[in-house]
mmCIF file of N, CA and C in Angstrom:
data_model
loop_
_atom_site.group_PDB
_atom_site.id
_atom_site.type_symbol
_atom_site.label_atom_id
_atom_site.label_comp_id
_atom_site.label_asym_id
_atom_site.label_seq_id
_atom_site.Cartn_x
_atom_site.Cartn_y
_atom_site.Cartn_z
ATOM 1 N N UNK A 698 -20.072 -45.385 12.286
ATOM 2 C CA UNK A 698 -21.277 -45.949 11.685
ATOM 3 C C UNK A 698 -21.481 -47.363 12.243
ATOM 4 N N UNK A 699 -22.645 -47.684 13.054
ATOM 5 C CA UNK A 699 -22.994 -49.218 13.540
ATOM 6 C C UNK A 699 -23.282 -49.775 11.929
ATOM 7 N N UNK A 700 -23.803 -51.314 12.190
ATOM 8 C CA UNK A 700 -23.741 -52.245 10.952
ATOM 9 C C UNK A 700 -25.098 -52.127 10.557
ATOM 10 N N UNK A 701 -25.902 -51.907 11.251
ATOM 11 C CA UNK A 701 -27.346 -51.203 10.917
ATOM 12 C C UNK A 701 -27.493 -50.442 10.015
ATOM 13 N N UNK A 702 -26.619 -49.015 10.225
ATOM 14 C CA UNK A 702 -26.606 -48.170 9.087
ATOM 15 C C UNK A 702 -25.780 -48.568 8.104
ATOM 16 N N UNK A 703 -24.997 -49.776 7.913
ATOM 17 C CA UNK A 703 -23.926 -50.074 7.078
ATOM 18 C C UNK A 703 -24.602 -51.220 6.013
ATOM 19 N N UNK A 704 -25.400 -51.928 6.876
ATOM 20 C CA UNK A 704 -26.040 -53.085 5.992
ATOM 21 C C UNK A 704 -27.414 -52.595 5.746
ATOM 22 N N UNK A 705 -28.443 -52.246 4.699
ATOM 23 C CA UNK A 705 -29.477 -51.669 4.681
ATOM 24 C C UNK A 705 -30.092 -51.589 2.851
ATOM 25 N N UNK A 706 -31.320 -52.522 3.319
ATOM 26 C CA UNK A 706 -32.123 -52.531 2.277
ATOM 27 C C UNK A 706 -31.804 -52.194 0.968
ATOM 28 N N UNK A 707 -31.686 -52.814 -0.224
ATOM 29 C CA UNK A 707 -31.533 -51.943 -1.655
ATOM 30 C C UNK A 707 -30.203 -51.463 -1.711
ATOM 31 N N UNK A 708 -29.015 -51.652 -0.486
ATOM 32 C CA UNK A 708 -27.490 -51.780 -1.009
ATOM 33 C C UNK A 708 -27.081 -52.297 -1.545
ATOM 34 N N UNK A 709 -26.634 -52.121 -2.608
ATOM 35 C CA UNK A 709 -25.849 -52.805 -3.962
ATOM 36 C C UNK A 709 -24.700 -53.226 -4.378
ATOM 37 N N UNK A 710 -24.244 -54.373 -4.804
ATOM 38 C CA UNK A 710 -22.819 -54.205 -5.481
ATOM 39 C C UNK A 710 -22.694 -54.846 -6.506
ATOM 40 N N UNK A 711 -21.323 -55.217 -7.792
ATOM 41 C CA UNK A 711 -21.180 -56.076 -8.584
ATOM 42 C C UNK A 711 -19.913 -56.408 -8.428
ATOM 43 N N UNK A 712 -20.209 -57.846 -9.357
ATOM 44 C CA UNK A 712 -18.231 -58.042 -9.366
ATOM 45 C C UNK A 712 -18.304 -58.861 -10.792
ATOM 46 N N UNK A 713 -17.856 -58.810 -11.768
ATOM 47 C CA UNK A 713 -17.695 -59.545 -12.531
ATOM 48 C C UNK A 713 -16.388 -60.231 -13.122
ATOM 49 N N UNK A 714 -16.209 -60.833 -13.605
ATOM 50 C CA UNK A 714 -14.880 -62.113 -14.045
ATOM 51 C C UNK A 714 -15.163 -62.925 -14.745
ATOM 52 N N UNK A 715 -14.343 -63.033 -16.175
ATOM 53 C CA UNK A 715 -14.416 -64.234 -17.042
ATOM 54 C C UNK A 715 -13.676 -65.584 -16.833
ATOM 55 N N UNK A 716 -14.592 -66.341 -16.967
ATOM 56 C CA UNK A 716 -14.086 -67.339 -16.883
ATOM 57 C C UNK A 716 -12.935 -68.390 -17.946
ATOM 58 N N UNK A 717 -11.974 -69.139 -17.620
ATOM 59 C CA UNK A 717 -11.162 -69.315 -18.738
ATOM 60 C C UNK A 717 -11.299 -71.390 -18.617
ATOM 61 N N UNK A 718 -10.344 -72.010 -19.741
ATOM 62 C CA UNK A 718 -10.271 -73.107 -20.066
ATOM 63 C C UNK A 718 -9.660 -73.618 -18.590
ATOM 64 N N UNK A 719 -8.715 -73.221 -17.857
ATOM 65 C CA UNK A 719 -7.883 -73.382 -16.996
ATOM 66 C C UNK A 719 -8.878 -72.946 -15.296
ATOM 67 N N UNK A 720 -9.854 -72.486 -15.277
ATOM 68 C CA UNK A 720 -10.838 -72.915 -14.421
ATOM 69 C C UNK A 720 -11.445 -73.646 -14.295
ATOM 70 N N UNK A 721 -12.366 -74.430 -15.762
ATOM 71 C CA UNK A 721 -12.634 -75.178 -15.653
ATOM 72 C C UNK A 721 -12.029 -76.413 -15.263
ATOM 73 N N UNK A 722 -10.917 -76.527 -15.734
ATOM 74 C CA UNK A 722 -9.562 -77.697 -15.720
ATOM 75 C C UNK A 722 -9.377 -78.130 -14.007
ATOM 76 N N UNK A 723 -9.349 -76.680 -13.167
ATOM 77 C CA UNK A 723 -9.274 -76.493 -12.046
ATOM 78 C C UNK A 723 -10.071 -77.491 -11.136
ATOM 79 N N UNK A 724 -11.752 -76.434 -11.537
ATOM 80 C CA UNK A 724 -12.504 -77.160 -10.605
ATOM 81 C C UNK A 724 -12.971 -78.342 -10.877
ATOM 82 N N UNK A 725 -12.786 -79.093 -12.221
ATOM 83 C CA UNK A 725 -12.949 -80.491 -12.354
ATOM 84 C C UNK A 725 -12.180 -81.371 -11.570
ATOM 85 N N UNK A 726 -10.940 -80.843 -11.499
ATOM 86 C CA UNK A 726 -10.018 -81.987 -10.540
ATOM 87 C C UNK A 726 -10.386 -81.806 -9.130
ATOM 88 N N UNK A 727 -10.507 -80.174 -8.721
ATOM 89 C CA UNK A 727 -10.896 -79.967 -7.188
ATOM 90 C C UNK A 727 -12.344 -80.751 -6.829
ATOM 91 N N UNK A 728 -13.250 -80.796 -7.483
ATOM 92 C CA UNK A 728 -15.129 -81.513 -7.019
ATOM 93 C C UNK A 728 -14.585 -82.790 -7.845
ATOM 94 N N UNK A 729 -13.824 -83.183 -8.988
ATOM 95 C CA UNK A 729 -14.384 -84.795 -9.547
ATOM 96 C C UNK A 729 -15.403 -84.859 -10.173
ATOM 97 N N UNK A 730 -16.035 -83.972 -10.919
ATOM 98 C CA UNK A 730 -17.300 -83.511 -11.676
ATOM 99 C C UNK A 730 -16.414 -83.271 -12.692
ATOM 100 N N UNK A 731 -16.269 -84.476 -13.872
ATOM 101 C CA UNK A 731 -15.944 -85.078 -15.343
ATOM 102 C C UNK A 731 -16.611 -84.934 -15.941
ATOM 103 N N UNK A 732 -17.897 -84.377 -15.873
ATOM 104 C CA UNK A 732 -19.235 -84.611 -17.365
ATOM 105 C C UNK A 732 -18.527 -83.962 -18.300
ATOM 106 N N UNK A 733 -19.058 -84.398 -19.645
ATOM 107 C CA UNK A 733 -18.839 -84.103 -20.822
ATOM 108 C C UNK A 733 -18.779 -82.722 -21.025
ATOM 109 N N UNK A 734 -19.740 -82.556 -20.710
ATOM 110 C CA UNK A 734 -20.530 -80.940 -20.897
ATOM 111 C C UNK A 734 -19.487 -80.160 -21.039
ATOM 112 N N UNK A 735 -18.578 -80.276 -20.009
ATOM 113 C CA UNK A 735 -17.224 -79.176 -19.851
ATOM 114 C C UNK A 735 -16.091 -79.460 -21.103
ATOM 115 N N UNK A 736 -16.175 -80.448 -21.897
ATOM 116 C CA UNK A 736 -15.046 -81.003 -22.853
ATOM 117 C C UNK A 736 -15.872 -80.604 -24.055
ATOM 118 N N UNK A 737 -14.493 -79.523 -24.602
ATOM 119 C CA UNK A 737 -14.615 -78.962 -26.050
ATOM 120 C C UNK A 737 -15.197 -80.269 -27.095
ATOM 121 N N UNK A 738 -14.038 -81.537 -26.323
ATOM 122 C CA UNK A 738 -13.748 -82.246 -27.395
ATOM 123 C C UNK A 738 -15.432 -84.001 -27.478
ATOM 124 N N UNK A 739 -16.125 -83.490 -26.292
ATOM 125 C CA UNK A 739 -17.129 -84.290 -26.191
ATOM 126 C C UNK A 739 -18.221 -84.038 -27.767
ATOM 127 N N UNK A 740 -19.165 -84.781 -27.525
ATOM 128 C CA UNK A 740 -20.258 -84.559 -28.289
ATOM 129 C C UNK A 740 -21.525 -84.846 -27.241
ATOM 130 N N UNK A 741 -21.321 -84.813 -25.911
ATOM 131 C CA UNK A 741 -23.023 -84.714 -25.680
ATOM 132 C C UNK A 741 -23.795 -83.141 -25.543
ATOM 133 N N UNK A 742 -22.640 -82.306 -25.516
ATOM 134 C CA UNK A 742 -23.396 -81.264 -25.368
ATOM 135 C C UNK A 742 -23.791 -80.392 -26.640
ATOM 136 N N UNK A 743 -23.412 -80.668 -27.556
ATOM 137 C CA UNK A 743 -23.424 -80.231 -28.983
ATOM 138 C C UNK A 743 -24.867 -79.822 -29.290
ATOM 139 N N UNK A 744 -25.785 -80.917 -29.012
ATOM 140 C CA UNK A 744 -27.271 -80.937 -29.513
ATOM 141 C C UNK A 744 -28.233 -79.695 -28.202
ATOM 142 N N UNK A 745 -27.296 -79.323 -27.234
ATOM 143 C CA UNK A 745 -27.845 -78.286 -26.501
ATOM 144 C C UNK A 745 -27.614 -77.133 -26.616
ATOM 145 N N UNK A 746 -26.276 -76.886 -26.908
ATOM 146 C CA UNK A 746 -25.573 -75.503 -26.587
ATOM 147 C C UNK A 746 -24.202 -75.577 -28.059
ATOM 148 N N UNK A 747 -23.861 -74.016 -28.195
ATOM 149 C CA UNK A 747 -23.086 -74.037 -29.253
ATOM 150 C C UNK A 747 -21.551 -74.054 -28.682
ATOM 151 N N UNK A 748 -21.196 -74.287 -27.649
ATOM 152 C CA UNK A 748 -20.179 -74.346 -26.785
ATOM 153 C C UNK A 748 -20.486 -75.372 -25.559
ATOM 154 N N UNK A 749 -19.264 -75.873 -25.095
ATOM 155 C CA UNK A 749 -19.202 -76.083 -23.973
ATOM 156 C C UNK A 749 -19.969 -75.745 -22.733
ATOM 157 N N UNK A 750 -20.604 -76.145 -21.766
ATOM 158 C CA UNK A 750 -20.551 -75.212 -20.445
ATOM 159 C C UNK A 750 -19.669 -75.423 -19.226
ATOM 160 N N UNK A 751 -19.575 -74.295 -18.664
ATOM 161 C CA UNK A 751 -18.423 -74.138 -17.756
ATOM 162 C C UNK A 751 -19.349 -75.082 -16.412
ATOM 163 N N UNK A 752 -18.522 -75.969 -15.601
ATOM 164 C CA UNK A 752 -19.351 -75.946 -14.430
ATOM 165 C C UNK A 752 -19.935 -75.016 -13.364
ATOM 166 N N UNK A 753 -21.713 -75.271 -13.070
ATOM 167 C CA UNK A 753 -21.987 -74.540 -12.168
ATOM 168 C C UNK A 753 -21.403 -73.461 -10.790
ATOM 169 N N UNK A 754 -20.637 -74.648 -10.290
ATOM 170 C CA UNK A 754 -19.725 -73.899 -9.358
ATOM 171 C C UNK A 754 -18.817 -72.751 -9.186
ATOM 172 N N UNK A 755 -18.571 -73.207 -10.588
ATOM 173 C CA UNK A 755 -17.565 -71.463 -10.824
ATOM 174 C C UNK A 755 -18.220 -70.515 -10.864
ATOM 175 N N UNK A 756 -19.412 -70.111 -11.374
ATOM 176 C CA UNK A 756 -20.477 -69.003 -11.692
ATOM 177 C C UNK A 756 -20.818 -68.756 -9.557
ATOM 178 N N UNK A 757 -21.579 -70.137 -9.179
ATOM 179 C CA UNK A 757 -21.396 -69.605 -7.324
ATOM 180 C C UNK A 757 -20.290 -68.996 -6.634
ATOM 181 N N UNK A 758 -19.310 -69.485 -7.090
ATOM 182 C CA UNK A 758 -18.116 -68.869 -6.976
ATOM 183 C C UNK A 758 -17.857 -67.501 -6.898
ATOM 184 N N UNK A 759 -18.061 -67.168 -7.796
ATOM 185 C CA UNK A 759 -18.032 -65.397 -8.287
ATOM 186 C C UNK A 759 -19.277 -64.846 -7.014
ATOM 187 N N UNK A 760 -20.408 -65.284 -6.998
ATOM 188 C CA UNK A 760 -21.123 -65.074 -6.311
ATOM 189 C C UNK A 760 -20.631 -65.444 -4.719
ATOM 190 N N UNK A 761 -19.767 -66.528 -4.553
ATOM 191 C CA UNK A 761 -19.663 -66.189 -2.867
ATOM 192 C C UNK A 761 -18.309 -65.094 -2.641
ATOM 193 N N UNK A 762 -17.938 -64.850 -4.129
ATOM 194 C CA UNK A 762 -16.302 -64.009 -4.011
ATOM 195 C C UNK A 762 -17.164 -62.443 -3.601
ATOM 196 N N UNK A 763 -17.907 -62.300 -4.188
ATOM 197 C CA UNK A 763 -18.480 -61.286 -4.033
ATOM 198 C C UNK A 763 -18.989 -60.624 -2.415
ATOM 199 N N UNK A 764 -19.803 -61.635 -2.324
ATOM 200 C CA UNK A 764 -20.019 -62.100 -0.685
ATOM 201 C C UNK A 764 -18.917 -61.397 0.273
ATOM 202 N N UNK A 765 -17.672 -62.482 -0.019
ATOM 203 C CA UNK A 765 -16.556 -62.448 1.043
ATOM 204 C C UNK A 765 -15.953 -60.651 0.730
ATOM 205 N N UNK A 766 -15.784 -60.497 -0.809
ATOM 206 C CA UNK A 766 -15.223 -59.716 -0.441
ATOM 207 C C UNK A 766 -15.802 -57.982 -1.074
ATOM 208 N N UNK A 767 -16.755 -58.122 -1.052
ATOM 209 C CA UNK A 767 -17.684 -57.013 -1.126
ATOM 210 C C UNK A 767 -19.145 -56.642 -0.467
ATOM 211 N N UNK A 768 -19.850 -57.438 -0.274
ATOM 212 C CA UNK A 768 -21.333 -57.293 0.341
ATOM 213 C C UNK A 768 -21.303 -58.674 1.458
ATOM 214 N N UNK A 769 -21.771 -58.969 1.965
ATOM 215 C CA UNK A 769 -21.235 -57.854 3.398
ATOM 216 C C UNK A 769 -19.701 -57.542 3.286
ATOM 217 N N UNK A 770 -18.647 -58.647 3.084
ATOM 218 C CA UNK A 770 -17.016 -58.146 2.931
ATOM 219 C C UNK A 770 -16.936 -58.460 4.315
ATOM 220 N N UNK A 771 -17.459 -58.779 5.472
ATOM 221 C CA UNK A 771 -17.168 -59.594 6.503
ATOM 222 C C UNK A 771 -17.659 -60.490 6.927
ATOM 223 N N UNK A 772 -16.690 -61.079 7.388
ATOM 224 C CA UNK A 772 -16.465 -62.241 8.113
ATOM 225 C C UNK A 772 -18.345 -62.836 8.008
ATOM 226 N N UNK A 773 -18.566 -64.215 7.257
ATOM 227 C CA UNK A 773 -19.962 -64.485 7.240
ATOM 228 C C UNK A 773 -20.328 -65.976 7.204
ATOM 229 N N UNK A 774 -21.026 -66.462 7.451
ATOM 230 C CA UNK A 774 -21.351 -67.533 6.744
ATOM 231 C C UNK A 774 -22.612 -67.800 6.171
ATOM 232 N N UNK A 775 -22.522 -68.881 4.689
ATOM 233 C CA UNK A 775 -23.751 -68.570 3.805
ATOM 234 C C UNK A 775 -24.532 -69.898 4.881
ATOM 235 N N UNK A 776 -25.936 -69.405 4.901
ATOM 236 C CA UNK A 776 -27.299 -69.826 5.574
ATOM 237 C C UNK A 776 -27.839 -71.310 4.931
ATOM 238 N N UNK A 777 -28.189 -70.245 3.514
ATOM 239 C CA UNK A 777 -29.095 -70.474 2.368
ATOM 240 C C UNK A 777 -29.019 -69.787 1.044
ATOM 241 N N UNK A 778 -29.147 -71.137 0.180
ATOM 242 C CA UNK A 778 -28.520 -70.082 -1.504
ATOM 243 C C UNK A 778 -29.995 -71.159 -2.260
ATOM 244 N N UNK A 779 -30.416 -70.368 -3.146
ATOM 245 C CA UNK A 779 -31.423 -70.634 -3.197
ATOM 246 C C UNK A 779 -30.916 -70.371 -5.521
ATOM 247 N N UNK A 780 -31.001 -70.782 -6.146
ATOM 248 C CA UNK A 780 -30.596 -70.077 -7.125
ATOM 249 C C UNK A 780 -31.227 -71.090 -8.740
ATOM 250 N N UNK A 781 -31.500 -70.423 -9.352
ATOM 251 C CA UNK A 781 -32.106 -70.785 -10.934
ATOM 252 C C UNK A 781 -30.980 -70.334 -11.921
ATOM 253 N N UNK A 782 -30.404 -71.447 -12.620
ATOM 254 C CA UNK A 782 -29.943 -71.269 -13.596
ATOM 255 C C UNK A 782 -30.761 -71.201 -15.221
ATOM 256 N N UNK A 783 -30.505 -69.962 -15.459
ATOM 257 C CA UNK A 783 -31.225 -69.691 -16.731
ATOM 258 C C UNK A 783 -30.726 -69.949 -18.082
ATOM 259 N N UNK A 784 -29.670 -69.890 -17.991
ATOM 260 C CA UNK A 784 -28.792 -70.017 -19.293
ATOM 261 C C UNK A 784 -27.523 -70.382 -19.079
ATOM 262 N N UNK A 785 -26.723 -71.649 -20.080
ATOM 263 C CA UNK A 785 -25.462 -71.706 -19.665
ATOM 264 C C UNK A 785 -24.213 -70.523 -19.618
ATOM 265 N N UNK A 786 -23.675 -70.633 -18.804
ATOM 266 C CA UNK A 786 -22.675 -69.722 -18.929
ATOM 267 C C UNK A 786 -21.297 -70.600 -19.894
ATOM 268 N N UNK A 787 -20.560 -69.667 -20.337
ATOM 269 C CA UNK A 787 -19.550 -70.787 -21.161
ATOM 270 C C UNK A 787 -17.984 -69.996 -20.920
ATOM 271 N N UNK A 788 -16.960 -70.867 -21.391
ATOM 272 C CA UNK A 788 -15.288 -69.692 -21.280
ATOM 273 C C UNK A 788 -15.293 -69.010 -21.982
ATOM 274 N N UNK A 789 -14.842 -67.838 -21.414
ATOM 275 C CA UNK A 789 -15.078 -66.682 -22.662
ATOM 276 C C UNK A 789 -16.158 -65.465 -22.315
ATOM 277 N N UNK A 790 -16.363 -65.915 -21.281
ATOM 278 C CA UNK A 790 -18.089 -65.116 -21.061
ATOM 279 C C UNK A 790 -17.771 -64.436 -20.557
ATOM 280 N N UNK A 791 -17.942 -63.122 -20.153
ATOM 281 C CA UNK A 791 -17.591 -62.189 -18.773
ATOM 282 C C UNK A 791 -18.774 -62.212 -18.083
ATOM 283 N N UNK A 792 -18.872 -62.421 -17.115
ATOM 284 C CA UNK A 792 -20.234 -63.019 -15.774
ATOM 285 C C UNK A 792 -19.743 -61.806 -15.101
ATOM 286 N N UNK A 793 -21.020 -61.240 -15.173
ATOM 287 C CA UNK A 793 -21.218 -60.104 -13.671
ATOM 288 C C UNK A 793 -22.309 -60.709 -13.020
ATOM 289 N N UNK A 794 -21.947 -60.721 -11.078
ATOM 290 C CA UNK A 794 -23.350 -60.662 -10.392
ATOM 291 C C UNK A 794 -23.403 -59.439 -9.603
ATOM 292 N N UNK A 795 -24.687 -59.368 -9.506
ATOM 293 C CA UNK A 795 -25.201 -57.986 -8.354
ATOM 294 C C UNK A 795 -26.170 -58.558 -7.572
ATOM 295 N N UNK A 796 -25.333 -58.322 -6.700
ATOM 296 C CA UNK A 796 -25.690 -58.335 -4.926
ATOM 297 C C UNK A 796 -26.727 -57.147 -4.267
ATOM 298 N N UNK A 797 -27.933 -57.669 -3.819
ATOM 299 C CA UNK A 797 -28.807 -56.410 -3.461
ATOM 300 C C UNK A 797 -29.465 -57.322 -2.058
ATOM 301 N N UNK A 798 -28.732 -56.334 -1.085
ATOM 302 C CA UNK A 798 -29.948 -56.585 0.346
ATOM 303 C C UNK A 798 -31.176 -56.141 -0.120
ATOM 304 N N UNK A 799 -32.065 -57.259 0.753
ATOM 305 C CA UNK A 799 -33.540 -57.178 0.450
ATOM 306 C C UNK A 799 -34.143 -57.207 1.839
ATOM 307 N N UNK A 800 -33.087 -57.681 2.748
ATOM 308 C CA UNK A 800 -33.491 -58.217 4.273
ATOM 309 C C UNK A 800 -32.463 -57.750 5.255
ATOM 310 N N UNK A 801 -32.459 -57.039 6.054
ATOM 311 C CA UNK A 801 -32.110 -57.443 7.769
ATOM 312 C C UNK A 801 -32.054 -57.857 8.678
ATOM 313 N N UNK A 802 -31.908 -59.277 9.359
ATOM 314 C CA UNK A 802 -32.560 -59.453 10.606
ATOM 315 C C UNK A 802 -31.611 -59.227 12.124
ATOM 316 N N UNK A 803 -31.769 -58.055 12.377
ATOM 317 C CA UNK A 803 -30.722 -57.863 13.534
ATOM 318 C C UNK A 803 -31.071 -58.243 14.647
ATOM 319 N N UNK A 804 -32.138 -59.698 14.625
ATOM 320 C CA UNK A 804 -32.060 -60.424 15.781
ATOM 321 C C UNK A 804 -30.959 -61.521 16.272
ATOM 322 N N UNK A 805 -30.981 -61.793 14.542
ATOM 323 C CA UNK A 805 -30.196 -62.985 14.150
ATOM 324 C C UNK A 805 -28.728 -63.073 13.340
ATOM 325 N N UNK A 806 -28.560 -61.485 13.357
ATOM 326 C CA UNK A 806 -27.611 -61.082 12.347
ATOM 327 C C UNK A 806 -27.442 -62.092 11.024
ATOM 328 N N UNK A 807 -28.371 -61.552 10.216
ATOM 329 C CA UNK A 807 -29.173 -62.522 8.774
ATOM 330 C C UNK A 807 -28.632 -60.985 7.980
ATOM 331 N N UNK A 808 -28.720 -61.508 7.176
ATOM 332 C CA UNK A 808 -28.378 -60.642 5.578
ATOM 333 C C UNK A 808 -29.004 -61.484 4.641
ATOM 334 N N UNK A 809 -30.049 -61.276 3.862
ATOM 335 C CA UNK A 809 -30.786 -61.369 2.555
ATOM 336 C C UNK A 809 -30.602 -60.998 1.691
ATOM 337 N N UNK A 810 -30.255 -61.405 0.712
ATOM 338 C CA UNK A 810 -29.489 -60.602 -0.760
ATOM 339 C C UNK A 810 -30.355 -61.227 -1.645
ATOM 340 N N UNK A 811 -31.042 -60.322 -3.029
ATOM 341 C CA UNK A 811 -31.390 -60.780 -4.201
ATOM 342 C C UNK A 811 -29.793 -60.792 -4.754
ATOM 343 N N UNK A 812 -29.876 -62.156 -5.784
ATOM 344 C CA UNK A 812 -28.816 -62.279 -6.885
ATOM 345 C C UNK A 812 -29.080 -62.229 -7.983
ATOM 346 N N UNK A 813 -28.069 -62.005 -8.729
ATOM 347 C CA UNK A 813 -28.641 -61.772 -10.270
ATOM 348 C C UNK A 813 -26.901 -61.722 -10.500
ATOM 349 N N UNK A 814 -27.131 -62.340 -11.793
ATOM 350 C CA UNK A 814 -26.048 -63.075 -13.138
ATOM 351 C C UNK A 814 -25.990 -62.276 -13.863
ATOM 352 N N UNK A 815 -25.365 -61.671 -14.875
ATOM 353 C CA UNK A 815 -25.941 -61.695 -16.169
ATOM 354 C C UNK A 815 -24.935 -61.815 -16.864
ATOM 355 N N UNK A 816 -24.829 -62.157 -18.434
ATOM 356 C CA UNK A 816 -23.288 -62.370 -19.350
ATOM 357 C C UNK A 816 -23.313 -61.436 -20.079
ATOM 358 N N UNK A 817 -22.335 -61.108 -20.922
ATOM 359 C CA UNK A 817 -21.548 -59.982 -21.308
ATOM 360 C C UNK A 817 -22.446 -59.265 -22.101
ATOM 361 N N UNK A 818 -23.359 -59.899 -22.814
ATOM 362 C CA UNK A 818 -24.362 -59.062 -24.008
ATOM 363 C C UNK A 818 -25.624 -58.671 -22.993
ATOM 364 N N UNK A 819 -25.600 -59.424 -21.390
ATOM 365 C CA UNK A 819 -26.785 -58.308 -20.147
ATOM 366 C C UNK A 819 -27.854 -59.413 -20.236
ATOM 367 N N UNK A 820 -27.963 -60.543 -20.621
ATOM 368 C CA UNK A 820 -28.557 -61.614 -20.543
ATOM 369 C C UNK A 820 -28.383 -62.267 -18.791
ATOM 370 N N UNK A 821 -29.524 -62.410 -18.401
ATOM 371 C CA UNK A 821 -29.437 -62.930 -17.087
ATOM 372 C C UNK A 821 -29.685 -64.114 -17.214
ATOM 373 N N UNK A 822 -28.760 -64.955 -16.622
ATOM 374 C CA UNK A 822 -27.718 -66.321 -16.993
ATOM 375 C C UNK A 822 -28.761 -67.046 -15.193
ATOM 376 N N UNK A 823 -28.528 -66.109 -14.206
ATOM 377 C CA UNK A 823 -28.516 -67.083 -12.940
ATOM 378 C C UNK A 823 -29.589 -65.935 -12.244
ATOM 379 N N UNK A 824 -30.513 -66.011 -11.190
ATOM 380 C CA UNK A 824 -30.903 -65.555 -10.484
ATOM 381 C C UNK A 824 -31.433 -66.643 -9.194
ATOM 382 N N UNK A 825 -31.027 -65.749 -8.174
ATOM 383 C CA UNK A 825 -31.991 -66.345 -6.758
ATOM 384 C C UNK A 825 -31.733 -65.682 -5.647
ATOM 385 N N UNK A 826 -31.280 -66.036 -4.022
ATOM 386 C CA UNK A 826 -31.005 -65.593 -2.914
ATOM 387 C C UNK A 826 -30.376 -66.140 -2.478
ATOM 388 N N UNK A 827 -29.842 -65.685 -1.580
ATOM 389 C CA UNK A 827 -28.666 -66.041 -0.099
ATOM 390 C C UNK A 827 -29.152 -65.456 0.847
ATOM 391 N N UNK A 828 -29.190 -66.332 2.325
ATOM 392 C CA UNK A 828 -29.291 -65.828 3.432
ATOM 393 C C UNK A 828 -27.326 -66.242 4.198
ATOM 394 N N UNK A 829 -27.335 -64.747 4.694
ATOM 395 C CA UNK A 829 -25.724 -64.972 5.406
ATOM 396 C C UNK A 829 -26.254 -64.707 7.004
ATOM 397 N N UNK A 830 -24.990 -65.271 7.825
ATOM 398 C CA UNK A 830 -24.939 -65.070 9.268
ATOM 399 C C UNK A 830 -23.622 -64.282 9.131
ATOM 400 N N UNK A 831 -24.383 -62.898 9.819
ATOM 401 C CA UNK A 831 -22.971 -62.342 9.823
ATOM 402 C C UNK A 831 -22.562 -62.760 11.569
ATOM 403 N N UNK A 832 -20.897 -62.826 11.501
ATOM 404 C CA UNK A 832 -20.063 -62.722 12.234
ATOM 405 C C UNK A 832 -19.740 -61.762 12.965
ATOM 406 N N UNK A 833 -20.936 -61.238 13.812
ATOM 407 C CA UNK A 833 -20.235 -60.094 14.711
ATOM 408 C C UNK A 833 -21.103 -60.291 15.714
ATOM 409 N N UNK A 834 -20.854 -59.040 16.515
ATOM 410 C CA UNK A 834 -21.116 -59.025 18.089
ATOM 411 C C UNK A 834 -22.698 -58.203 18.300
ATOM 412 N N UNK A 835 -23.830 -58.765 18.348
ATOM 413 C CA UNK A 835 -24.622 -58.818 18.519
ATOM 414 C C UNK A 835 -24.730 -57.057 19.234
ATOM 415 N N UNK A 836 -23.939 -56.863 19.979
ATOM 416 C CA UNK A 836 -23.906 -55.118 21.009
ATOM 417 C C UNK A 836 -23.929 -54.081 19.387
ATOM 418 N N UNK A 837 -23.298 -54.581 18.680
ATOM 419 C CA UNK A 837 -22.533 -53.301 17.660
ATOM 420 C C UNK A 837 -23.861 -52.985 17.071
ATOM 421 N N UNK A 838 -25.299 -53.787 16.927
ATOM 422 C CA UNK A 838 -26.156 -53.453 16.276
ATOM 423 C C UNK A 838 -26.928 -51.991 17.080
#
């Protein structure tokens, strides 16, 4: 099977993963992104949300894990991420995204994906796009 017939319009996938106290903990020290927002023990986020929110990044996360290791699942690099956060995500949540080609460009070896979020009760949390460069040999198309 060439990557033509492998990568193609309306192919689908998901991956979902909850997020815990000890991710957040993580990627605060890895980026240096301290806001309140993420601390049980703050009060600025109180008057927004009935929990905490987890930082953004972890939710992209899931979304480039997905990427690497399911849609395309090779070797890629992201272009363009284009994305609306709709609702906070928080610890505790189970976050699924689904990955759907929308685009081909086998001039440029481009991959277009609609994204989509959603949390455990099917509430869509995140939506937008990614453009990837895939990593291959231009002949295989």
């Amino acid at each position: 099977m060439n990557l033509l017939q492998q990568f193609y319009q309306g192919k689908t996938t998901r991956l979902s993963r909850t997020f815990t106290n000890d991710d957040v903990e993580k990627s605060k020290a890895l980026t240096r992104d301290v806001s309140p927002i993420y601390d049980e023990r703050e009060k600025e986020w109180k008057a927004y949300y009935k929990k905490p929110v987890i930082p953004a990044l972890l939710t992209e996360g899931l979304i480039t894990e997905a990427i690497s290791s399911k849609l395309p699942g090779s070797p890629c690099v992201l272009l363009q991420k284009d994305l609306v956060f709709y609702s906070p995500v928080h610890v505790g949540q189970k976050i699924t995204v689904e990955l759907t080609i929308i685009d081909v460009n086998e001039e440029r070896n481009w991959l277009t994906q609609k994204v989509t979020c959603f949390d455990d009760q099917g509430n869509e949390v995140i939506r937008g796009q990614v453009v990837l460069l895939l990593l291959i040999d231009n002949d295989s198309w």
